[in-house]
PDB file of C-alpha atoms and ligand atoms in Angstrom:
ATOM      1  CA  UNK A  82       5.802 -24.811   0.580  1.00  0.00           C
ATOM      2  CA  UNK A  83       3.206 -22.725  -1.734  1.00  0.00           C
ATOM      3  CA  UNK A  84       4.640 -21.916  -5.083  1.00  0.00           C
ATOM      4  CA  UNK A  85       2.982 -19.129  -6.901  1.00  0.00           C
ATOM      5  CA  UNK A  86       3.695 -17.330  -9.951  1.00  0.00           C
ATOM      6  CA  UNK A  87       3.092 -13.702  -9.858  1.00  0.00           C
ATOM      7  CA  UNK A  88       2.652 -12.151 -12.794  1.00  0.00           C
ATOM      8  CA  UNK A  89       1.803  -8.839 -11.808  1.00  0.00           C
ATOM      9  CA  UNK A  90       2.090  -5.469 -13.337  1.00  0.00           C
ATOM     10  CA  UNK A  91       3.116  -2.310 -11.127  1.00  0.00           C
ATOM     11  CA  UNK A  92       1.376   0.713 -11.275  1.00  0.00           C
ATOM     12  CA  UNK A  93       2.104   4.736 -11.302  1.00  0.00           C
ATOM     13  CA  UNK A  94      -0.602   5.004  -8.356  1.00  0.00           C
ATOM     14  CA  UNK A  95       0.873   7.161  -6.028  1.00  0.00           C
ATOM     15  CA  UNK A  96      -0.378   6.247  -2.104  1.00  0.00           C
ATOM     16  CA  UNK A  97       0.202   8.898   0.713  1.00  0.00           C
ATOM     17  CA  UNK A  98      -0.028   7.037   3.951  1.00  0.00           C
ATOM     18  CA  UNK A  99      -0.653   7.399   6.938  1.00  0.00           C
ATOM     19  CA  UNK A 100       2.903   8.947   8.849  1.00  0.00           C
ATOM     20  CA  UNK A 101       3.556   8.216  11.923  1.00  0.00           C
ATOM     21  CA  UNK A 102       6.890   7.846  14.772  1.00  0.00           C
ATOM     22  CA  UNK A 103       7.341   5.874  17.471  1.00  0.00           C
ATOM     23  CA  UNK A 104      10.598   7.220  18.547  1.00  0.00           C
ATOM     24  CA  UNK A 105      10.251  10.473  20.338  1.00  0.00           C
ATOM     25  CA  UNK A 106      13.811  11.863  19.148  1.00  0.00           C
ATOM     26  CA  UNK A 107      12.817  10.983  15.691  1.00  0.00           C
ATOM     27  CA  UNK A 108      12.036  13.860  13.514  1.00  0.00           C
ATOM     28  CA  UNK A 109       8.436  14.352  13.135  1.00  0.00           C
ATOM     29  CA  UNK A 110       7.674  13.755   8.861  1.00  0.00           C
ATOM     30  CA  UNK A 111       5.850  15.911   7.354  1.00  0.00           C
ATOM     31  CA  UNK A 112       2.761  15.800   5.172  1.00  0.00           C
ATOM     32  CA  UNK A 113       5.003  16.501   1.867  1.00  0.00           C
ATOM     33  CA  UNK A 114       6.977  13.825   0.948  1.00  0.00           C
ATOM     34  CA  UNK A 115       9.577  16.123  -0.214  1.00  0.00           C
ATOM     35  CA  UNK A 116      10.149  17.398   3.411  1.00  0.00           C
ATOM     36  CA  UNK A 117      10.195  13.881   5.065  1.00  0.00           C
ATOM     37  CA  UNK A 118      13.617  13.543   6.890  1.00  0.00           C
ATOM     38  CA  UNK A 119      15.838  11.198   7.064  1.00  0.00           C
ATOM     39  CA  UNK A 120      13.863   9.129   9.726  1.00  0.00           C
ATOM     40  CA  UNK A 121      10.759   8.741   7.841  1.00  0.00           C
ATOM     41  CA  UNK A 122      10.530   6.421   4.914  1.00  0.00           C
ATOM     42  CA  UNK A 123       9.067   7.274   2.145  1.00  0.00           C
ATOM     43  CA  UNK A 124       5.879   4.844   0.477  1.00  0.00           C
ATOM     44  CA  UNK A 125       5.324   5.557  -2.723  1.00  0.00           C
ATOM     45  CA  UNK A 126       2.725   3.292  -4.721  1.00  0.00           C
ATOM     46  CA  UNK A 127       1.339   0.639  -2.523  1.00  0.00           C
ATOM     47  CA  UNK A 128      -1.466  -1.275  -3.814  1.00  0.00           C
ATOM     48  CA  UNK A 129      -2.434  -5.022  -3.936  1.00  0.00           C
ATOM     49  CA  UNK A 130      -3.721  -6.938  -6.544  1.00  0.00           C
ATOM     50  CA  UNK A 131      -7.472  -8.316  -6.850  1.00  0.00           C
ATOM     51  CA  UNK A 132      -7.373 -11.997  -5.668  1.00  0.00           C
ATOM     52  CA  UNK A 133      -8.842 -14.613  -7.755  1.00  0.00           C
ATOM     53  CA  UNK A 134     -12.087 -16.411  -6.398  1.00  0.00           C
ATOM     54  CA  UNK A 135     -10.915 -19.134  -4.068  1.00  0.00           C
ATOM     55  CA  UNK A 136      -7.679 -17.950  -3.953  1.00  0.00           C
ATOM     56  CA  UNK A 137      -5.956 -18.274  -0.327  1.00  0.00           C
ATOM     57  CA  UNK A 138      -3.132 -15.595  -1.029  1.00  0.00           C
ATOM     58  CA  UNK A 139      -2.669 -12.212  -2.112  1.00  0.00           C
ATOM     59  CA  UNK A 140       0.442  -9.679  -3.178  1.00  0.00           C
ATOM     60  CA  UNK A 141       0.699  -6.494  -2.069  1.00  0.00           C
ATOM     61  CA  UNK A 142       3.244  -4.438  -4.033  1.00  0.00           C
ATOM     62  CA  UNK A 143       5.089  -0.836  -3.884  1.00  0.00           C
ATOM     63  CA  UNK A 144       8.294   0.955  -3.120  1.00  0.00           C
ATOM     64  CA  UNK A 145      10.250   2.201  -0.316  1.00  0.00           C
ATOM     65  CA  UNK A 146      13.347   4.588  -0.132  1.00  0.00           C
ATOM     66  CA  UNK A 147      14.993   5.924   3.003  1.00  0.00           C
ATOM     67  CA  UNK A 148      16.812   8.629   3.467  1.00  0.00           C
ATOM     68  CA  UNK A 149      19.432   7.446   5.805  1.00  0.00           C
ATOM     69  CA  UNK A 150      19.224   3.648   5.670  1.00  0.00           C
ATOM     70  CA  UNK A 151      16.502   1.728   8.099  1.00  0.00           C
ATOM     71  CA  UNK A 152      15.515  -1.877   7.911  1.00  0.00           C
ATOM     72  CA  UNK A 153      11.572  -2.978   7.168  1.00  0.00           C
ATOM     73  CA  UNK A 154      11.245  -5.557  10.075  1.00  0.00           C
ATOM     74  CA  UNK A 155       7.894  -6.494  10.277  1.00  0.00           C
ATOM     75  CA  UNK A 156       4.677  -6.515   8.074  1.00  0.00           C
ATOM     76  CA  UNK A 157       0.820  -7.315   8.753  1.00  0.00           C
ATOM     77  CA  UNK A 158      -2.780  -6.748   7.778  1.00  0.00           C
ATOM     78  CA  UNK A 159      -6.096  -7.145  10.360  1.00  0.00           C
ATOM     79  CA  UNK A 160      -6.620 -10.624  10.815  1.00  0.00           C
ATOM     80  CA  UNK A 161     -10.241  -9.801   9.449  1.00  0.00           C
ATOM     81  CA  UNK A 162      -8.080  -9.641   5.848  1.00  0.00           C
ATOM     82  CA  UNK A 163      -5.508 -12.613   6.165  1.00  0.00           C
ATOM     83  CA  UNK A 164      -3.969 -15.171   8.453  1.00  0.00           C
ATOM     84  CA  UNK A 165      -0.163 -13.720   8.478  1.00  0.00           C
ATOM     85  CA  UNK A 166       1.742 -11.523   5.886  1.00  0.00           C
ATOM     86  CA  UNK A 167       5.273 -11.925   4.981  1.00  0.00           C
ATOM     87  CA  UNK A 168       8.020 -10.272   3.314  1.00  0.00           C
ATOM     88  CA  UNK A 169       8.961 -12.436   0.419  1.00  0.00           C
ATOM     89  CA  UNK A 170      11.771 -12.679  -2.302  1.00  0.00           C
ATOM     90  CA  UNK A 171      11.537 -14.272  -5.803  1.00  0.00           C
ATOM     91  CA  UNK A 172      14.281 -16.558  -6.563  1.00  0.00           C
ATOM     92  CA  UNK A 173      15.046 -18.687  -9.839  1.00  0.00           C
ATOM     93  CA  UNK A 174      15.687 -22.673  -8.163  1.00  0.00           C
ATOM     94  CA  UNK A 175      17.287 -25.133 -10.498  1.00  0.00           C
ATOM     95  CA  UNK A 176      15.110 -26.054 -12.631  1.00  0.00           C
ATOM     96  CA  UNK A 177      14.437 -22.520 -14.155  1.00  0.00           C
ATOM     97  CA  UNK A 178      11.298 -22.011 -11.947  1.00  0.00           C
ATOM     98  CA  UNK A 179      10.259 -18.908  -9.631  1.00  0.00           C
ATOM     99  CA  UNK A 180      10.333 -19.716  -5.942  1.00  0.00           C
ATOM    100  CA  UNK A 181       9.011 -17.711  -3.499  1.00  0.00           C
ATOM    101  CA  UNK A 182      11.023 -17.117  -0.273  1.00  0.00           C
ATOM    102  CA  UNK A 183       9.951 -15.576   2.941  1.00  0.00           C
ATOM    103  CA  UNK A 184      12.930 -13.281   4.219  1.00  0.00           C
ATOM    104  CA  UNK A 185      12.830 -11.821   7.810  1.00  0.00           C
ATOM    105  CA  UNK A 186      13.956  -8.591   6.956  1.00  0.00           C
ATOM    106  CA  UNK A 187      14.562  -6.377   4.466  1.00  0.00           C
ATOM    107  CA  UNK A 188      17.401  -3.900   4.211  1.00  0.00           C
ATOM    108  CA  UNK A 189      16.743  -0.036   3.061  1.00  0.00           C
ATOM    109  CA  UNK A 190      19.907   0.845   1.965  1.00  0.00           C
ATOM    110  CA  UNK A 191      19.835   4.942   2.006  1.00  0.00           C
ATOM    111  CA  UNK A 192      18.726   7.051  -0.577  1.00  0.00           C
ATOM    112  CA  UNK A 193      18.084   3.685  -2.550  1.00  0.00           C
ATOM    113  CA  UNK A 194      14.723   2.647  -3.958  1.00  0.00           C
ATOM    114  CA  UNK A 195      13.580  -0.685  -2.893  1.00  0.00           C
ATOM    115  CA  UNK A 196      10.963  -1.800  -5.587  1.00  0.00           C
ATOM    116  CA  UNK A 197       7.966  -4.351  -4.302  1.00  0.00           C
ATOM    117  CA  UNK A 198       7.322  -5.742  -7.659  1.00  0.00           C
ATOM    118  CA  UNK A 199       5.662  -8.081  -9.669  1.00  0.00           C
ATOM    119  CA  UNK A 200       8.411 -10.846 -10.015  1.00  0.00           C
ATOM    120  CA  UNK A 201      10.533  -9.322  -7.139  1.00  0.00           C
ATOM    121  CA  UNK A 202       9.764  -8.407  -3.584  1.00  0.00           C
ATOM    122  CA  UNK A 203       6.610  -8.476  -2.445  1.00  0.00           C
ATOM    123  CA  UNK A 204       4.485  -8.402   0.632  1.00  0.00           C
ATOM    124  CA  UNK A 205       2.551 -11.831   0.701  1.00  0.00           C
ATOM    125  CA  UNK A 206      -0.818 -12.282   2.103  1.00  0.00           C
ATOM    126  CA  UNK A 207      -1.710 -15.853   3.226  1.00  0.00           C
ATOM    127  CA  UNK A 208      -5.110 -17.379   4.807  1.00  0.00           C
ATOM    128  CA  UNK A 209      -7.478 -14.855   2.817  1.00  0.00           C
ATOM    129  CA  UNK A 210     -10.411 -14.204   4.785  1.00  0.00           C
ATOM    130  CA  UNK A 211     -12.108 -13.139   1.752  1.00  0.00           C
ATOM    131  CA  UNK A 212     -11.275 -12.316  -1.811  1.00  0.00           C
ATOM    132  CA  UNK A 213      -9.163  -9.090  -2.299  1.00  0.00           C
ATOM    133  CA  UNK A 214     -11.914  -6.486  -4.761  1.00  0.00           C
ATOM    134  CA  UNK A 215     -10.789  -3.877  -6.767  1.00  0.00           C
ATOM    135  CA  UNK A 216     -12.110  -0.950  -5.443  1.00  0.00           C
ATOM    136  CA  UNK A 217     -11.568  -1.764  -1.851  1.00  0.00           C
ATOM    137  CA  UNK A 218      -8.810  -1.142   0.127  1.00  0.00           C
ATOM    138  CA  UNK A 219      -6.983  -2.745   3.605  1.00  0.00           C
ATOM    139  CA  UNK A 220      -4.849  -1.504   6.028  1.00  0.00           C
ATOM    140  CA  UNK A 221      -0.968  -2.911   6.034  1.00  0.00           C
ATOM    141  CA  UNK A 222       0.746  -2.289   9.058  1.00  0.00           C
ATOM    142  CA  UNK A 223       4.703  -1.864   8.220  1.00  0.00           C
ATOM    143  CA  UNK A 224       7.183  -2.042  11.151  1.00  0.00           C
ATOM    144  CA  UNK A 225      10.447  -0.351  10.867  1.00  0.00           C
ATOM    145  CA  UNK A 226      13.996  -0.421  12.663  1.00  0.00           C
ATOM    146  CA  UNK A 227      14.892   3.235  13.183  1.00  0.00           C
ATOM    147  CA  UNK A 228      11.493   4.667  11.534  1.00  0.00           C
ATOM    148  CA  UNK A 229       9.036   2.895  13.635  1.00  0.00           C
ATOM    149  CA  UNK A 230       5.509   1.934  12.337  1.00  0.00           C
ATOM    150  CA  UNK A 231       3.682   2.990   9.404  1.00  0.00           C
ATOM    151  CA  UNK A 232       0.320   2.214   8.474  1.00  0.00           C
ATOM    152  CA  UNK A 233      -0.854   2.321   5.264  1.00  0.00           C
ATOM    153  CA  UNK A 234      -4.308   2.009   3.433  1.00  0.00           C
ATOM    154  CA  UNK A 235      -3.874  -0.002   0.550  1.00  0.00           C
ATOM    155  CA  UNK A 236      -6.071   0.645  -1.996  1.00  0.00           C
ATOM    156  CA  UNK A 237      -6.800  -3.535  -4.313  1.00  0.00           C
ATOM    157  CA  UNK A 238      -6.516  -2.351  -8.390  1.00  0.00           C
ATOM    158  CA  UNK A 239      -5.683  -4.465 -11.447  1.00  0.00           C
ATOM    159  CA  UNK A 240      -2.643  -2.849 -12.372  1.00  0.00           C
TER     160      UNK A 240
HETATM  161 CU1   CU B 260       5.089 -14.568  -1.962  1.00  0.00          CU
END
């Protein structure tokens, strides 16, 4: 299993994606965040970090709140960015080391922040087809349970 230490730092940068519903008696969200219902979930912050050269993996961090609860069940990128992303969990194992564990799901509880973050959750990016540049940006597909997909454009910065 690949064991990588993230040491990551989050950042204020705010990211308005892309909204979208695949549920027809879902409310439609709107382009304020402050009006998105309870349906939509809100993405605040997304952004991955520059990959070293060589480097086969890549983090892709931010937060997520819903307003009425909804599960994140799914998560990918083109396969012209990576082989397969994951939703992963740090965990300490016995010897005092980080771990990094791929989870199938995450739970949303309602009207709770879930934080993607350096030494927490993240979204992991594995099979690199290139090197993840500052500057650039990819597209992260996230699949929902009661909010459907979202897609996102994820900008790469340091911090
Ligand atoms: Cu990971």
């Amino acid at each position: 299993m690949t064991r990588r230490l993230l040491t990551l730092l989050v950042s204020a940068f705010l990211m308005a994606g892309a909204l979208s519903c695949s549920r027809p008696e879902s409310k439609l969200p709107m382009a304020s965040e402050a009006a998105v219902g309870d349906a939509a979930v809100t993405l605040t912050d997304f952004h991955a970090r520059p990959s070293p050269p060589g480097a086969s993996v890549g983090a892709i961090f931010g937060t997520l709140l819903s307003g009425g609860g909804d599960t994140l069940i799914a998560v990918s990128v083109p396969a012209t960015v990576a082989g397969r992303a994951e939703i992963h969990r740090m965990v300490q194992n016995a010897a005092g080391q980080m771990e990094m564990h791929a989870v199938p799901w995450l739970a949303l509880p309602e009207d709770a922040p879930v934080e993607l973050a350096p030494g927490g959750m993240h979204v992991m990016l594995f099979d690199l087809v290139g090197p993840l540049v500052a500057g650039e940006k990819l597209t992260l597909t996230l699949l929902f349970r009661t909010g459907g997909e979202r897609v996102l454009e994820v900008p790469v910065r340091e911090d």
